[in-house]
Tab-separated table of C-alpha atoms in Angstrom:
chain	number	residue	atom	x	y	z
A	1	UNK	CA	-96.798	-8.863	62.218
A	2	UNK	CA	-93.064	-8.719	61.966
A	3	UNK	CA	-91.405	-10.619	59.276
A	4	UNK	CA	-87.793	-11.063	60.173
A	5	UNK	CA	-85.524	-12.297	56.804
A	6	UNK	CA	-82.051	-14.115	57.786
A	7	UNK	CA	-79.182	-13.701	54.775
A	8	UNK	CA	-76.889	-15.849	54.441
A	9	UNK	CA	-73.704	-14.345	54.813
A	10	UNK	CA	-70.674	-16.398	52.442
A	11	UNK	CA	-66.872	-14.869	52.312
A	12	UNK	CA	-64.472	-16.881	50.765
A	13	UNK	CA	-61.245	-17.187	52.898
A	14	UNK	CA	-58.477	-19.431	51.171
A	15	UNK	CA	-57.699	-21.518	48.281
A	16	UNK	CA	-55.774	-24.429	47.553
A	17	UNK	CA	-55.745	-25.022	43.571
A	18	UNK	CA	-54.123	-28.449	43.205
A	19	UNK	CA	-53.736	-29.570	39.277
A	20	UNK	CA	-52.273	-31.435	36.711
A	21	UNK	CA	-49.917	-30.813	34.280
A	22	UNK	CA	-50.675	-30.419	31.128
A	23	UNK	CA	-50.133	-32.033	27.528
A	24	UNK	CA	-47.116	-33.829	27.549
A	25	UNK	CA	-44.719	-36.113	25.312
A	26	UNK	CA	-45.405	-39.940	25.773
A	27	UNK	CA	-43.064	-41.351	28.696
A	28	UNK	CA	-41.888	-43.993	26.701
A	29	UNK	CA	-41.838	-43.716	22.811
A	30	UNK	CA	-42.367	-46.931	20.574
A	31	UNK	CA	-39.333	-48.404	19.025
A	32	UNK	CA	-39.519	-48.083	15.530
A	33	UNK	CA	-42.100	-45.061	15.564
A	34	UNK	CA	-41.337	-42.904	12.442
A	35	UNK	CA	-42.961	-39.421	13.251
A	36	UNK	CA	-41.887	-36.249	14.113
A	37	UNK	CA	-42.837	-34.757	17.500
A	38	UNK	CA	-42.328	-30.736	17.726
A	39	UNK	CA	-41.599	-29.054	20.705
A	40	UNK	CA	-41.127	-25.481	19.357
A	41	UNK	CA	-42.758	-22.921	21.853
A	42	UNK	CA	-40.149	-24.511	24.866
A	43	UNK	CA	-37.005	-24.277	22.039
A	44	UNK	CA	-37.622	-20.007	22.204
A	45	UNK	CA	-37.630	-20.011	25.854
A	46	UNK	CA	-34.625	-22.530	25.590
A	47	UNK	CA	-35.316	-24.574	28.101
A	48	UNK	CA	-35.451	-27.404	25.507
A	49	UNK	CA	-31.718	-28.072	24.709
A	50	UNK	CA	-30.172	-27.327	27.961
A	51	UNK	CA	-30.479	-28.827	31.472
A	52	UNK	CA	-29.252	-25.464	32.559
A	53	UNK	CA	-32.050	-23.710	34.348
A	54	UNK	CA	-32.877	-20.487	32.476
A	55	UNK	CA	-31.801	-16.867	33.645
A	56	UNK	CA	-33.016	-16.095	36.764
A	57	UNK	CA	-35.035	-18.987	37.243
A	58	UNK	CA	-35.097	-21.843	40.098
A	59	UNK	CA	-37.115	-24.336	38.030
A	60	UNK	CA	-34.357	-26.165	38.147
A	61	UNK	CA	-35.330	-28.069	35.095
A	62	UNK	CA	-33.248	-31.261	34.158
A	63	UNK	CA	-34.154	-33.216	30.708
A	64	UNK	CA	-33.331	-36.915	30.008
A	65	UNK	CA	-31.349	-35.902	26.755
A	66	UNK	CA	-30.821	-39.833	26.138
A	67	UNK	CA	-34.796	-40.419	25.535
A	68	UNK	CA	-35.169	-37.529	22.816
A	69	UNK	CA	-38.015	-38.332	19.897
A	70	UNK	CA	-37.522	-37.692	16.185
A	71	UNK	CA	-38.178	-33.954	16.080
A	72	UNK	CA	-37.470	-31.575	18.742
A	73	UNK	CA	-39.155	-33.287	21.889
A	74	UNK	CA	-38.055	-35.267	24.758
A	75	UNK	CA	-39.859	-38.465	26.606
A	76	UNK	CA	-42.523	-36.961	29.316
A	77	UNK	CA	-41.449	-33.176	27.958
A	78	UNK	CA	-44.344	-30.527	28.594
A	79	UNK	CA	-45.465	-30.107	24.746
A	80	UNK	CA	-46.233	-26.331	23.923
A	81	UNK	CA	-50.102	-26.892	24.098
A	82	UNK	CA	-49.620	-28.133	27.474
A	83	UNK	CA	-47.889	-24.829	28.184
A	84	UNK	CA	-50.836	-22.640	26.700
A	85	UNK	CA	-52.983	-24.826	28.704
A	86	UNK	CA	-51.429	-23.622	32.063
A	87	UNK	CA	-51.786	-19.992	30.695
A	88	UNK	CA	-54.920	-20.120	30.476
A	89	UNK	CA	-55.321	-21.274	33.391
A	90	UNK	CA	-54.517	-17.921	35.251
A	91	UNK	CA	-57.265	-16.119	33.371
A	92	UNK	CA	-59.858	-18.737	35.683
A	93	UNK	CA	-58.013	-18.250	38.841
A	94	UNK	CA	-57.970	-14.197	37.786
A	95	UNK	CA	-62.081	-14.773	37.546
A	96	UNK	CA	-62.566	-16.951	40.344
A	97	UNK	CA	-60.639	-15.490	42.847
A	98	UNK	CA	-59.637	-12.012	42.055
A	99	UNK	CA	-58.840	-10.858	45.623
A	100	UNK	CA	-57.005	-13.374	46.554
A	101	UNK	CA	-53.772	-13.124	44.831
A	102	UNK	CA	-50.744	-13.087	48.005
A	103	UNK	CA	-48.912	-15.732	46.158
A	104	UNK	CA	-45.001	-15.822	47.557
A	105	UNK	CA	-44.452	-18.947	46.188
A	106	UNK	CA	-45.940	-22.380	43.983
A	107	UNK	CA	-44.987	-25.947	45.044
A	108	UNK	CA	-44.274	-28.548	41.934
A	109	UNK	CA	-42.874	-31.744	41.686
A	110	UNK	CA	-39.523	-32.292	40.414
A	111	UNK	CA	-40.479	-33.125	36.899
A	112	UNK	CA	-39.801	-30.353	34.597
A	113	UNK	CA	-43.185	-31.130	32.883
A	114	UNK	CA	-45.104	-30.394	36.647
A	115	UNK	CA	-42.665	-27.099	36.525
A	116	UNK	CA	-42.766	-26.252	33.574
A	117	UNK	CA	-46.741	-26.082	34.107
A	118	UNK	CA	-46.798	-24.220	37.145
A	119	UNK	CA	-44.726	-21.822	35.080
A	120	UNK	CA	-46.808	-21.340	32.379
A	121	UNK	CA	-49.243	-20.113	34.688
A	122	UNK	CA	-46.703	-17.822	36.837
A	123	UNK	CA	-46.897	-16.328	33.266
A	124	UNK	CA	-49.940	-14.506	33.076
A	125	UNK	CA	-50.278	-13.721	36.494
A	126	UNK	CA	-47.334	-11.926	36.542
A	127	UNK	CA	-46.102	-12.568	39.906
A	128	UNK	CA	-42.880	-12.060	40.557
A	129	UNK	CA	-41.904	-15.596	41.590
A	130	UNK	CA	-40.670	-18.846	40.622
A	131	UNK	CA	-41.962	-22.363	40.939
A	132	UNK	CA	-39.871	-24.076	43.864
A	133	UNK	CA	-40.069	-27.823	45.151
A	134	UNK	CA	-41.002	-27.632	48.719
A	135	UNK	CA	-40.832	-31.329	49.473
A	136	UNK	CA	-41.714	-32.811	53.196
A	137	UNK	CA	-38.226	-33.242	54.540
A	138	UNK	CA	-36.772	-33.921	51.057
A	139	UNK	CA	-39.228	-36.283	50.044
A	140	UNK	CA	-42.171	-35.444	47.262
A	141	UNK	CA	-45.777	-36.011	48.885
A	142	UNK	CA	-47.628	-35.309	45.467
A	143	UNK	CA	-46.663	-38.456	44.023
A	144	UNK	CA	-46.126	-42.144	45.268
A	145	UNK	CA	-42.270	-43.108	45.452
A	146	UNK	CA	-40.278	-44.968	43.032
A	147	UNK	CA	-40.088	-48.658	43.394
A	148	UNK	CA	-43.212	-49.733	45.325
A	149	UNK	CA	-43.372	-53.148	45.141
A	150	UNK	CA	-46.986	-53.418	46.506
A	151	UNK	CA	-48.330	-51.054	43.537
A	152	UNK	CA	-46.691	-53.210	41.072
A	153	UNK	CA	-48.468	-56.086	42.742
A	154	UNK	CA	-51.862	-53.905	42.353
A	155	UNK	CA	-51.068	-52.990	39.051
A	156	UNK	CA	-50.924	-57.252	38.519
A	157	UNK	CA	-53.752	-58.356	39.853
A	158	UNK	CA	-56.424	-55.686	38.658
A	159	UNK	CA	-54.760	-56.992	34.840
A	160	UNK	CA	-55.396	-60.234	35.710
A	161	UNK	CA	-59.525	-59.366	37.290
A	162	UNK	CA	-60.268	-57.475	33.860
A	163	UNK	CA	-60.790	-58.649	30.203
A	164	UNK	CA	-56.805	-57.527	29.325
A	165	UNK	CA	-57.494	-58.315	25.817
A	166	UNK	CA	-54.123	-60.422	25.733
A	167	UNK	CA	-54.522	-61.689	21.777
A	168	UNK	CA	-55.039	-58.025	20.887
A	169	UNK	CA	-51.730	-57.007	22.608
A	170	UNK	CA	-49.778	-59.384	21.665
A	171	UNK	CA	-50.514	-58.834	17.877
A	172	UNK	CA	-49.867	-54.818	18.458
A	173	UNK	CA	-46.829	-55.884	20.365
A	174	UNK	CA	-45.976	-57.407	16.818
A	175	UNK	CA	-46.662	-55.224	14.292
A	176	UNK	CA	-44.980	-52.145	16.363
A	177	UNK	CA	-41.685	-54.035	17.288
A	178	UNK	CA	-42.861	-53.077	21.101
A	179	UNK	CA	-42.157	-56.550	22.274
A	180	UNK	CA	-42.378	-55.156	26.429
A	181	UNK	CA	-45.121	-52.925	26.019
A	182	UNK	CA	-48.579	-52.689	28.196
A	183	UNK	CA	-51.790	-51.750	27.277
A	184	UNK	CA	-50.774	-48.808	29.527
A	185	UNK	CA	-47.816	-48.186	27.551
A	186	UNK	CA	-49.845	-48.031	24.019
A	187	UNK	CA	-53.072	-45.655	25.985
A	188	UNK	CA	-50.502	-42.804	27.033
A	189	UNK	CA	-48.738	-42.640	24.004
A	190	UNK	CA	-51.988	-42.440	21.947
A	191	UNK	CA	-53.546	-40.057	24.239
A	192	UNK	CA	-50.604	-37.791	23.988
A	193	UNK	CA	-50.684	-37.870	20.034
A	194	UNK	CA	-53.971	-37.123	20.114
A	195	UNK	CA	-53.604	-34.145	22.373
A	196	UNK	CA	-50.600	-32.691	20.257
A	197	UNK	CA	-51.727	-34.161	16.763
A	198	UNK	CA	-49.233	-36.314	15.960
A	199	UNK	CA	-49.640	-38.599	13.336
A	200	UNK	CA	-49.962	-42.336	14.207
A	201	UNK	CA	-47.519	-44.759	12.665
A	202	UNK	CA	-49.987	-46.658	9.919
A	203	UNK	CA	-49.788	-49.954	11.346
A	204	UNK	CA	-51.745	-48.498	14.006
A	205	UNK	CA	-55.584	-49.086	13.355
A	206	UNK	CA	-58.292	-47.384	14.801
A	207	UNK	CA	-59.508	-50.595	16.686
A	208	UNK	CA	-55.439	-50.650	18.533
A	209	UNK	CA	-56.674	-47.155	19.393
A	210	UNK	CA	-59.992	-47.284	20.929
A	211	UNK	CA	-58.628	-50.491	22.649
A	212	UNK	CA	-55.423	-49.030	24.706
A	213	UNK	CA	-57.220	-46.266	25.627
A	214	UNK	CA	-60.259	-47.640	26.927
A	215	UNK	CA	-58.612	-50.316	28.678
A	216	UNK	CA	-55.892	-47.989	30.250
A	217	UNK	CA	-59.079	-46.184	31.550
A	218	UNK	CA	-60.185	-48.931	32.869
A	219	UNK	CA	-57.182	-49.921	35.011
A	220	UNK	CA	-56.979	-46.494	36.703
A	221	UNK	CA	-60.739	-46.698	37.857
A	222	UNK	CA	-60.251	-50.169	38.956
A	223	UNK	CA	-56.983	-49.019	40.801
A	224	UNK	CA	-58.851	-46.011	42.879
A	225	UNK	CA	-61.666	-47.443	43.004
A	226	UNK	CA	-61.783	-51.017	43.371
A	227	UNK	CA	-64.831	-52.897	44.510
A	228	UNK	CA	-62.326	-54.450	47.068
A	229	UNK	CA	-62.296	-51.957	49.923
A	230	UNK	CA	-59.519	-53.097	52.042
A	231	UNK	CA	-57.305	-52.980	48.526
A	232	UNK	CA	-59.132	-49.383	47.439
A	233	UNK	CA	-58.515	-47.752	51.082
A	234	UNK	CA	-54.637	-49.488	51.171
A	235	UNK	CA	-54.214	-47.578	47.978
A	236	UNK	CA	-55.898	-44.490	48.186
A	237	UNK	CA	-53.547	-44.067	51.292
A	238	UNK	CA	-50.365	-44.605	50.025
A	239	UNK	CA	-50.640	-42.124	46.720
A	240	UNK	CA	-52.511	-39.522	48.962
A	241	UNK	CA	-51.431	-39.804	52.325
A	242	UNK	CA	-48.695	-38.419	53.031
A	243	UNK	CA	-49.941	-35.101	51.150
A	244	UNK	CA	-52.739	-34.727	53.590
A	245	UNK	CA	-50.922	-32.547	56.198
A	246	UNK	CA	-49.858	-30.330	53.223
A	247	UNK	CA	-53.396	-29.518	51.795
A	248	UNK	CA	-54.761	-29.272	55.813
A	249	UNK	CA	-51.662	-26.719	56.365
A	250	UNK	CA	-51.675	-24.862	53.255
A	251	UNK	CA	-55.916	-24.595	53.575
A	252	UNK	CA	-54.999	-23.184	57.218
A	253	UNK	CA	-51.883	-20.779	56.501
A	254	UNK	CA	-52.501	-19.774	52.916
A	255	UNK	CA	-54.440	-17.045	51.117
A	256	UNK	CA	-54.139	-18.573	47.274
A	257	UNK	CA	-51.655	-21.407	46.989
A	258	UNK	CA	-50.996	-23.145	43.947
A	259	UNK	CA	-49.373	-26.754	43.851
A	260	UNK	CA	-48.744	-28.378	40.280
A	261	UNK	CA	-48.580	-32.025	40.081
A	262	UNK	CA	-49.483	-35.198	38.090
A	263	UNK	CA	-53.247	-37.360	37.899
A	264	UNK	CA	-52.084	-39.396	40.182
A	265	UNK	CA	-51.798	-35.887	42.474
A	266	UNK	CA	-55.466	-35.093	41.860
A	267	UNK	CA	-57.172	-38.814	40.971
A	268	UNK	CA	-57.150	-40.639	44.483
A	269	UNK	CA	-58.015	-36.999	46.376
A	270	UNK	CA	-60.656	-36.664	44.060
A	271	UNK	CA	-61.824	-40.648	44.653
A	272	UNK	CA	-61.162	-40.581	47.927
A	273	UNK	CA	-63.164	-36.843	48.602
A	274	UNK	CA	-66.002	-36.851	46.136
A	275	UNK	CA	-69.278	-38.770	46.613
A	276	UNK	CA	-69.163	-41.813	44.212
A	277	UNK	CA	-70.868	-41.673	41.192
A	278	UNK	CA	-70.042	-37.838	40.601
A	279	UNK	CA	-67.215	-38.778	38.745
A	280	UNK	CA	-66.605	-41.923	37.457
A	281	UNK	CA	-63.384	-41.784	35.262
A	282	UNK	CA	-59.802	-43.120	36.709
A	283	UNK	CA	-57.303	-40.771	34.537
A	284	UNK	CA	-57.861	-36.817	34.731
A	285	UNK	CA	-57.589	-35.206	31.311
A	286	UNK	CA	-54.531	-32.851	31.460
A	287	UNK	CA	-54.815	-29.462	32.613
A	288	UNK	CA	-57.334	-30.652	35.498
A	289	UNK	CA	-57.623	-29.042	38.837
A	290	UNK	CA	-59.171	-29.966	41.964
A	291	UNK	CA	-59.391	-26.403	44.621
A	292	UNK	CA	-60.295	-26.378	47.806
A	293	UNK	CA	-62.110	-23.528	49.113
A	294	UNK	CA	-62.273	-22.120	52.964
A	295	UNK	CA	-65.358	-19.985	53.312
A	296	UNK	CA	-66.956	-18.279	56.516
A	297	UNK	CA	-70.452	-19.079	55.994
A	298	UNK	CA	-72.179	-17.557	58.670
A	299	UNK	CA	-69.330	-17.444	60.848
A	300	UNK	CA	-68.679	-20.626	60.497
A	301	UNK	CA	-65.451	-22.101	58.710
A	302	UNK	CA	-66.880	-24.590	55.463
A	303	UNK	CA	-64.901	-26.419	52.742
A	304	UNK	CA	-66.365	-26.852	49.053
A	305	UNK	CA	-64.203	-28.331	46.272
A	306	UNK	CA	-64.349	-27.483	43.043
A	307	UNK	CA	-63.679	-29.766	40.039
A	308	UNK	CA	-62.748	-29.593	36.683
A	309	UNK	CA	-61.675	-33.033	34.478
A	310	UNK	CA	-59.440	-31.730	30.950
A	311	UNK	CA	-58.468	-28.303	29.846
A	312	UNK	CA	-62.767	-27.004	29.325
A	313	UNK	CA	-64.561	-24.846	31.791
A	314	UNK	CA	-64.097	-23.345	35.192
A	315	UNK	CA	-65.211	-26.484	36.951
A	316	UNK	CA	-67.818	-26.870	39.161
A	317	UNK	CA	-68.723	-27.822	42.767
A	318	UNK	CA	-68.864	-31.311	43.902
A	319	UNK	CA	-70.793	-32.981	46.861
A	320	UNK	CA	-67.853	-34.493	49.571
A	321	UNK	CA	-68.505	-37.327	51.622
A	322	UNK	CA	-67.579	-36.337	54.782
A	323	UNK	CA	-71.204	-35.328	54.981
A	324	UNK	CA	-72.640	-35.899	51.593
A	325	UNK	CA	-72.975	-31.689	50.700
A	326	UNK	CA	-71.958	-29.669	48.388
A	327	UNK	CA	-70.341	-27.333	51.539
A	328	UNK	CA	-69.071	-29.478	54.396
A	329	UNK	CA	-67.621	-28.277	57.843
A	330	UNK	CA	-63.768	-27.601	58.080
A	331	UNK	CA	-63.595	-30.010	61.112
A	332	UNK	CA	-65.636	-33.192	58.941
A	333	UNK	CA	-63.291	-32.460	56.244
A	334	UNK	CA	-60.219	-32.809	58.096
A	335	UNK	CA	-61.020	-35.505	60.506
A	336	UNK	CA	-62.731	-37.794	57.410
A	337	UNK	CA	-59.185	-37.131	55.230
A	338	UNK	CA	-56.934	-37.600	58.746
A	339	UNK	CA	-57.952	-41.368	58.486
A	340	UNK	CA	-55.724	-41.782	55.827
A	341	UNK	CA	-52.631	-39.536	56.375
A	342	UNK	CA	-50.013	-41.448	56.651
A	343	UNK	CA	-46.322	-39.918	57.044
A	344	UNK	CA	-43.268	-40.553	54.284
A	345	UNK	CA	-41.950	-43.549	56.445
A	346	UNK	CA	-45.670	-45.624	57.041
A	347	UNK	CA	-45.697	-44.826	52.761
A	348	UNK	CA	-42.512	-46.672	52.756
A	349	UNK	CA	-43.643	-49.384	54.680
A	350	UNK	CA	-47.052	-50.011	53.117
A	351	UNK	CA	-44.923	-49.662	49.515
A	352	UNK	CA	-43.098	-52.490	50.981
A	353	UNK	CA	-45.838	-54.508	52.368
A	354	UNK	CA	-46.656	-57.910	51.078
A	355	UNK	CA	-49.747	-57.785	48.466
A	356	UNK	CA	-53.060	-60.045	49.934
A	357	UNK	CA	-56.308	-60.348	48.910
């Protein structure tokens, strides 16, 4: 009797490492906050007090000198952990994908924090490149445009369908002098200090704390994944549609291609890809990544995705909904992500549209 024993024959073929940057400064600092914030690592490779690029550099960085903190840092400035962060990132991708490194060039957003990322991991692979912005047609597909009136709408009415804890934020509004401020506002600034150890002004309890963070959490699950579908699907399309003809062509004419950009880069991809209940948060931790792997599995072209939420671990392989695996075909992947690509002018449009239920 013959026994005949069939191996499975797996080659990886491209990747696609998507993530986000890393710690940062809060985008908006409170108005009477009396801490320092320290920037120091960025100050000895002087990209801190100049909107110069540095030497031989097209970064291209430009800082918003008017919103500088007490201390050395700017408003949404990558903070030097964030930095380290992206270093360390390298050493994974050196790991993962050691044969795979034909990187001619890194796409970022414009925001010196997103290049300043992708930087810190040019660093450690020591490539002999820069991070560049290779927008579609001058316009950047790895973030949703300025000045859509139907997310503000969004934004509105998911406040209004969750417990907003209005009393609470009006009495922090109070004792911080932040008269405008959100409970979105409050959540990123604490979740920065936290991240960079900054002291909290003391008028600041624990309860404020616990409060803008959870509920900021809250809003960004309820914005990607909303129990409404129609309002879910109209979303999910305009942050991540216009980026789908990027990730097909990069996944198609790349060998390792790295593209550094904000959570709301990786969240609605990773919503919009993953099987629900994998992973349940709304706002990535910094220094995630979502990559997208080609492989020839048996001579046949396959996609897996691997994960990782925050700066811990290498990540690890989630099941995609195209057909509910861990591995799905090239073909289900593209066709299940081509019903939402959407080109920079339908984004415009749909930004534009008039918010209904």
């Amino acid at each position: 009797m013959w026994l005949f024993v069939i191996l499975s024959q797996e080659s990886l073929k491209r990747v696609l490492v998507i993530t986000r940057h890393g710690i940062r400064l809060p985008l908006v600092s409170f108005p009477n906050d009396p801490c320092t914030w320290t920037c120091l690592r960025q100050q000895k490779l002087n990209f801190q007090h100049s909107n110069l690029p540095p030497p031989n550099s097209n970064l291209n960085l430009v800082f918003d000198v008017k919103k500088s903190y007490i201390g050395s840092c700017f408003a949404g400035q990558l903070a030097d952990q964030g930095y380290v962060q992206h270093e360390s990132l390298s050493d994974i991708w050196f790991n993962l994908y050691p044969n795979h490194f034909t990187l001619q060039k890194l796409r970022s957003t414009t925001k010196e924090r997103v290049r300043l990322s992708g930087a810190g991991q040019l660093q450690k692979l020591n490539l002999n490149l820069s991070v560049v912005h290779e927008a579609s047609i001058g316009f950047d597909s790895l973030a949703i445009t300025n000045g859509c009136p139907y997310e503000y709408q969004y934004i509105k009415y998911i406040r209004e369908h969750i417990d907003y804890k209005k009393d609470e934020l009006n009495d922090l509004r109070t004792r911080s002098g932040w008269k405008t401020a959100s409970w979105e506002n409050f959540g990123d600034n604490f979740i920065a200090r936290e991240a960079m150890g900054t002291k909290y002004p003391d008028y600041v309890t624990e309860t404020d704390k616990k409060l803008a963070i959870d509920i900021q959490d809250e809003m960004w699950q309820n914005m990607f994944n909303n129990q409404n579908e129609t309002l879910r699907n109209t979303y999910l399309t305009i942050t991540s549609g216009p980026f789908v003809k990027d990730f097909q062509k990069y996944l198609e004419t790349e060998t390792f291609y790295i593209v550094s950009g904000h959570d709301v880069t990786i969240t609605p991809l990773a919503q919009f890809l993953f099987v629900e209940g994998q992973w349940t948060k709304g706002l990535p931790g910094y220094a995630s990544f979502l990559n997208a792997e080609l492989w020839d599995i048996n001579g046949e072209e396959m996609i897996k995705i691997r994960f990782r939420d925050g700066d811990t671990g290498i990540g690890q392989y989630m099941k995609i909904k195209p057909c509910g695996d861990y591995q799905c075909s090239k073909t289900q992947v593209f066709e299940f992500m081509n019903t939402i690509s959407i080109t920079n002018s339908q984004q415009r449009d749909m930004c534009n549209r008039e918010f209904q239920m």
